[in-house]
Amino acid sequence: MKKILLILIFILSWSNPVYANIYLIELGLGGSGGIGAIFILLIILYGAFFGSKIAKAIIWGWVMFFVTFWYVLNLFQPDLNFTKAMISFGIAFIVLMIFMFIAEKEKQKDEEESKIKHNLILKNLKRKKKKKRNIRVKR
C-alpha cells in the first residue's frame, strides 16, 4: 500500500498542475472579487439582519472579531511588532468566543424548546390512542 501511495505521489508531482475551478473564474464567480463576491456578501448581510438568532450571533461575532482586531492593532500603530499583533489577535479572539458562547446558548434554548414540543406531541398522541381504546372497549 505504501508503494502504491509513493507511486501516486510521484506521478502527481511529475504532472502539471490542473486548475479545476477555472470555469468559476471565467464566469466571474471565483477569485477575490466580482459577481460571486457580491452575491456572497449579500447572503451574509441577509443572514446578519434576517437570519436566526444563532446565525446572527455567529455572523456578528466574526464582524466584531475583525473590527476589534483592526482597532486594537491601530492602537499599537507607531511601534507595531509581533507581540502587539498577537495581543490584538488574542483580544479579538476573546470577543469572537463571547459571541460563539451566545450562539451556543441560543442553540441550547432551541433544542430544549424542540424537546418540549416533541414531548407535548407524544403526550397528545397517547391521549388520542387511549380515547380510541376506551371507545372500542365501551362498545
PDB file of C-alpha atoms in Angstrom:
ATOM      1  CA  MET A   1       0.000   0.000   0.000  1.00  0.00           C
ATOM      2  CA  LYS A   2       2.877   2.348   0.800  1.00  0.00           C
ATOM      3  CA  LYS A   3       4.426   1.613  -2.580  1.00  0.00           C
ATOM      4  CA  ILE A   4       1.196   2.499  -4.395  1.00  0.00           C
ATOM      5  CA  LEU A   5       0.948   5.747  -2.444  1.00  0.00           C
ATOM      6  CA  LEU A   6       4.563   6.581  -3.249  1.00  0.00           C
ATOM      7  CA  ILE A   7       3.967   5.905  -6.961  1.00  0.00           C
ATOM      8  CA  LEU A   8       0.821   8.051  -6.903  1.00  0.00           C
ATOM      9  CA  ILE A   9       2.652  10.952  -5.239  1.00  0.00           C
ATOM     10  CA  PHE A  10       5.493  10.645  -7.768  1.00  0.00           C
ATOM     11  CA  ILE A  11       3.061  10.699 -10.703  1.00  0.00           C
ATOM     12  CA  LEU A  12       1.156  13.668  -9.307  1.00  0.00           C
ATOM     13  CA  SER A  13       4.352  15.630  -8.693  1.00  0.00           C
ATOM     14  CA  TRP A  14       5.535  14.831 -12.241  1.00  0.00           C
ATOM     15  CA  SER A  15       2.372  16.145 -13.928  1.00  0.00           C
ATOM     16  CA  ASN A  16       1.436  19.782 -14.488  1.00  0.00           C
ATOM     17  CA  PRO A  17      -0.970  21.461 -12.061  1.00  0.00           C
ATOM     18  CA  VAL A  18      -4.596  21.435 -13.132  1.00  0.00           C
ATOM     19  CA  TYR A  19      -6.919  24.308 -12.322  1.00  0.00           C
ATOM     20  CA  ALA A  20     -10.268  22.644 -11.730  1.00  0.00           C
ATOM     21  CA  ASN A  21     -12.175  25.787 -10.875  1.00  0.00           C
ATOM     22  CA  ILE A  22     -11.154  27.833 -13.937  1.00  0.00           C
ATOM     23  CA  TYR A  23     -14.768  27.934 -15.124  1.00  0.00           C
ATOM     24  CA  LEU A  24     -15.752  29.777 -11.932  1.00  0.00           C
ATOM     25  CA  ILE A  25     -13.186  32.468 -12.657  1.00  0.00           C
ATOM     26  CA  GLU A  26     -14.415  32.749 -16.257  1.00  0.00           C
ATOM     27  CA  LEU A  27     -17.985  33.224 -15.038  1.00  0.00           C
ATOM     28  CA  GLY A  28     -16.898  35.908 -12.586  1.00  0.00           C
ATOM     29  CA  LEU A  29     -17.765  33.751  -9.579  1.00  0.00           C
ATOM     30  CA  GLY A  30     -14.240  32.954  -8.460  1.00  0.00           C
ATOM     31  CA  GLY A  31     -11.335  34.959  -7.217  1.00  0.00           C
ATOM     32  CA  SER A  32     -11.415  37.802  -4.735  1.00  0.00           C
ATOM     33  CA  GLY A  33     -13.997  39.972  -6.444  1.00  0.00           C
ATOM     34  CA  GLY A  34     -16.734  40.097  -8.994  1.00  0.00           C
ATOM     35  CA  ILE A  35     -20.321  38.918  -9.022  1.00  0.00           C
ATOM     36  CA  GLY A  36     -19.640  35.947  -6.757  1.00  0.00           C
ATOM     37  CA  ALA A  37     -18.154  38.131  -4.014  1.00  0.00           C
ATOM     38  CA  ILE A  38     -21.132  40.487  -4.168  1.00  0.00           C
ATOM     39  CA  PHE A  39     -23.527  37.539  -4.045  1.00  0.00           C
ATOM     40  CA  ILE A  40     -21.782  36.049  -1.004  1.00  0.00           C
ATOM     41  CA  LEU A  41     -21.723  39.460   0.705  1.00  0.00           C
ATOM     42  CA  LEU A  42     -25.477  39.820   0.161  1.00  0.00           C
ATOM     43  CA  ILE A  43     -26.099  36.359   1.620  1.00  0.00           C
ATOM     44  CA  ILE A  44     -24.017  37.227   4.689  1.00  0.00           C
ATOM     45  CA  LEU A  45     -25.836  40.550   5.145  1.00  0.00           C
ATOM     46  CA  TYR A  46     -29.208  38.816   4.819  1.00  0.00           C
ATOM     47  CA  GLY A  47     -28.185  36.317   7.498  1.00  0.00           C
ATOM     48  CA  ALA A  48     -26.873  39.095   9.745  1.00  0.00           C
ATOM     49  CA  PHE A  49     -30.146  41.020   9.716  1.00  0.00           C
ATOM     50  CA  PHE A  50     -32.894  38.493   8.950  1.00  0.00           C
ATOM     51  CA  GLY A  51     -31.403  35.139   9.989  1.00  0.00           C
ATOM     52  CA  SER A  52     -31.999  33.086  13.102  1.00  0.00           C
ATOM     53  CA  LYS A  53     -30.564  34.171  16.431  1.00  0.00           C
ATOM     54  CA  ILE A  54     -27.788  31.618  16.086  1.00  0.00           C
ATOM     55  CA  ALA A  55     -26.791  32.837  12.616  1.00  0.00           C
ATOM     56  CA  LYS A  56     -26.879  36.449  13.772  1.00  0.00           C
ATOM     57  CA  ALA A  57     -24.627  35.713  16.735  1.00  0.00           C
ATOM     58  CA  ILE A  58     -22.090  33.879  14.577  1.00  0.00           C
ATOM     59  CA  ILE A  59     -22.014  36.474  11.786  1.00  0.00           C
ATOM     60  CA  TRP A  60     -21.823  39.450  14.149  1.00  0.00           C
ATOM     61  CA  GLY A  61     -19.181  37.613  16.157  1.00  0.00           C
ATOM     62  CA  TRP A  62     -16.931  37.383  13.117  1.00  0.00           C
ATOM     63  CA  VAL A  63     -17.638  41.003  12.197  1.00  0.00           C
ATOM     64  CA  MET A  64     -16.705  42.108  15.702  1.00  0.00           C
ATOM     65  CA  PHE A  65     -13.595  39.883  15.578  1.00  0.00           C
ATOM     66  CA  PHE A  66     -12.232  41.762  12.574  1.00  0.00           C
ATOM     67  CA  VAL A  67     -13.329  45.174  13.893  1.00  0.00           C
ATOM     68  CA  THR A  68     -11.707  44.541  17.278  1.00  0.00           C
ATOM     69  CA  PHE A  69      -8.541  43.177  15.662  1.00  0.00           C
ATOM     70  CA  TRP A  70      -8.273  46.243  13.427  1.00  0.00           C
ATOM     71  CA  TYR A  71      -8.996  48.701  16.251  1.00  0.00           C
ATOM     72  CA  VAL A  72      -6.535  47.217  18.749  1.00  0.00           C
ATOM     73  CA  LEU A  73      -3.933  46.865  16.007  1.00  0.00           C
ATOM     74  CA  ASN A  74      -4.307  50.580  15.258  1.00  0.00           C
ATOM     75  CA  LEU A  75      -3.762  51.399  18.936  1.00  0.00           C
ATOM     76  CA  PHE A  76      -0.248  49.924  18.647  1.00  0.00           C
ATOM     77  CA  GLN A  77       0.413  51.509  15.244  1.00  0.00           C
ATOM     78  CA  PRO A  78       3.509  53.674  15.806  1.00  0.00           C
ATOM     79  CA  ASP A  79       5.681  50.773  17.034  1.00  0.00           C
ATOM     80  CA  LEU A  80       3.908  47.605  15.944  1.00  0.00           C
ATOM     81  CA  ASN A  81       5.684  44.285  16.474  1.00  0.00           C
ATOM     82  CA  PHE A  82       4.719  40.605  16.556  1.00  0.00           C
ATOM     83  CA  THR A  83       3.864  40.576  20.258  1.00  0.00           C
ATOM     84  CA  LYS A  84       1.487  43.524  19.945  1.00  0.00           C
ATOM     85  CA  ALA A  85      -0.120  41.978  16.869  1.00  0.00           C
ATOM     86  CA  MET A  86      -0.704  38.756  18.833  1.00  0.00           C
ATOM     87  CA  ILE A  87      -2.187  40.750  21.722  1.00  0.00           C
ATOM     88  CA  SER A  88      -4.675  42.357  19.342  1.00  0.00           C
ATOM     89  CA  PHE A  89      -5.411  38.950  17.828  1.00  0.00           C
ATOM     90  CA  GLY A  90      -5.989  37.477  21.303  1.00  0.00           C
ATOM     91  CA  ILE A  91      -8.381  40.255  22.310  1.00  0.00           C
ATOM     92  CA  ALA A  92     -10.303  39.852  19.053  1.00  0.00           C
ATOM     93  CA  PHE A  93     -10.440  36.085  19.636  1.00  0.00           C
ATOM     94  CA  ILE A  94     -11.913  36.637  23.104  1.00  0.00           C
ATOM     95  CA  VAL A  95     -14.623  38.850  21.566  1.00  0.00           C
ATOM     96  CA  LEU A  96     -15.356  36.124  18.999  1.00  0.00           C
ATOM     97  CA  MET A  97     -15.632  33.486  21.724  1.00  0.00           C
ATOM     98  CA  ILE A  98     -18.139  35.649  23.615  1.00  0.00           C
ATOM     99  CA  PHE A  99     -20.359  35.742  20.536  1.00  0.00           C
ATOM    100  CA  MET A 100     -19.897  31.993  19.999  1.00  0.00           C
ATOM    101  CA  PHE A 101     -20.947  31.441  23.618  1.00  0.00           C
ATOM    102  CA  ILE A 102     -24.105  33.454  22.950  1.00  0.00           C
ATOM    103  CA  ALA A 103     -24.770  31.363  19.816  1.00  0.00           C
ATOM    104  CA  GLU A 104     -24.298  28.130  21.779  1.00  0.00           C
ATOM    105  CA  LYS A 105     -26.748  29.303  24.456  1.00  0.00           C
ATOM    106  CA  GLU A 106     -29.317  30.097  21.744  1.00  0.00           C
ATOM    107  CA  LYS A 107     -28.760  26.663  20.231  1.00  0.00           C
ATOM    108  CA  GLN A 108     -29.364  25.006  23.592  1.00  0.00           C
ATOM    109  CA  LYS A 109     -32.569  27.031  24.075  1.00  0.00           C
ATOM    110  CA  ASP A 110     -33.810  25.940  20.649  1.00  0.00           C
ATOM    111  CA  GLU A 111     -33.025  22.296  21.435  1.00  0.00           C
ATOM    112  CA  GLU A 112     -34.866  22.494  24.772  1.00  0.00           C
ATOM    113  CA  GLU A 113     -37.896  24.098  23.105  1.00  0.00           C
ATOM    114  CA  SER A 114     -37.956  21.417  20.424  1.00  0.00           C
ATOM    115  CA  LYS A 115     -37.744  18.664  23.082  1.00  0.00           C
ATOM    116  CA  ILE A 116     -40.662  20.223  24.968  1.00  0.00           C
ATOM    117  CA  LYS A 117     -42.730  20.425  21.767  1.00  0.00           C
ATOM    118  CA  HIS A 118     -41.840  16.834  20.886  1.00  0.00           C
ATOM    119  CA  ASN A 119     -42.876  15.571  24.330  1.00  0.00           C
ATOM    120  CA  LEU A 120     -46.139  17.526  24.113  1.00  0.00           C
ATOM    121  CA  ILE A 121     -46.932  15.960  20.734  1.00  0.00           C
ATOM    122  CA  LEU A 122     -46.185  12.483  22.119  1.00  0.00           C
ATOM    123  CA  LYS A 123     -48.496  13.088  25.103  1.00  0.00           C
ATOM    124  CA  ASN A 124     -51.296  14.229  22.800  1.00  0.00           C
ATOM    125  CA  LEU A 125     -50.868  11.126  20.636  1.00  0.00           C
ATOM    126  CA  LYS A 126     -51.011   8.879  23.702  1.00  0.00           C
ATOM    127  CA  ARG A 127     -54.205  10.599  24.864  1.00  0.00           C
ATOM    128  CA  LYS A 128     -55.829  10.112  21.465  1.00  0.00           C
ATOM    129  CA  LYS A 129     -54.871   6.424  21.464  1.00  0.00           C
ATOM    130  CA  LYS A 130     -56.347   5.977  24.969  1.00  0.00           C
ATOM    131  CA  LYS A 131     -59.588   7.667  23.895  1.00  0.00           C
ATOM    132  CA  LYS A 132     -59.847   5.359  20.875  1.00  0.00           C
ATOM    133  CA  ARG A 133     -59.233   2.322  23.087  1.00  0.00           C
ATOM    134  CA  ASN A 134     -61.840   3.468  25.593  1.00  0.00           C
ATOM    135  CA  ILE A 135     -64.405   3.985  22.840  1.00  0.00           C
ATOM    136  CA  ARG A 136     -63.711   0.491  21.441  1.00  0.00           C
ATOM    137  CA  VAL A 137     -63.926  -1.114  24.884  1.00  0.00           C
ATOM    138  CA  LYS A 138     -67.283   0.583  25.704  1.00  0.00           C
ATOM    139  CA  ARG A 139     -68.893  -0.720  22.501  1.00  0.00           C
TER     140      ARG A 139
END
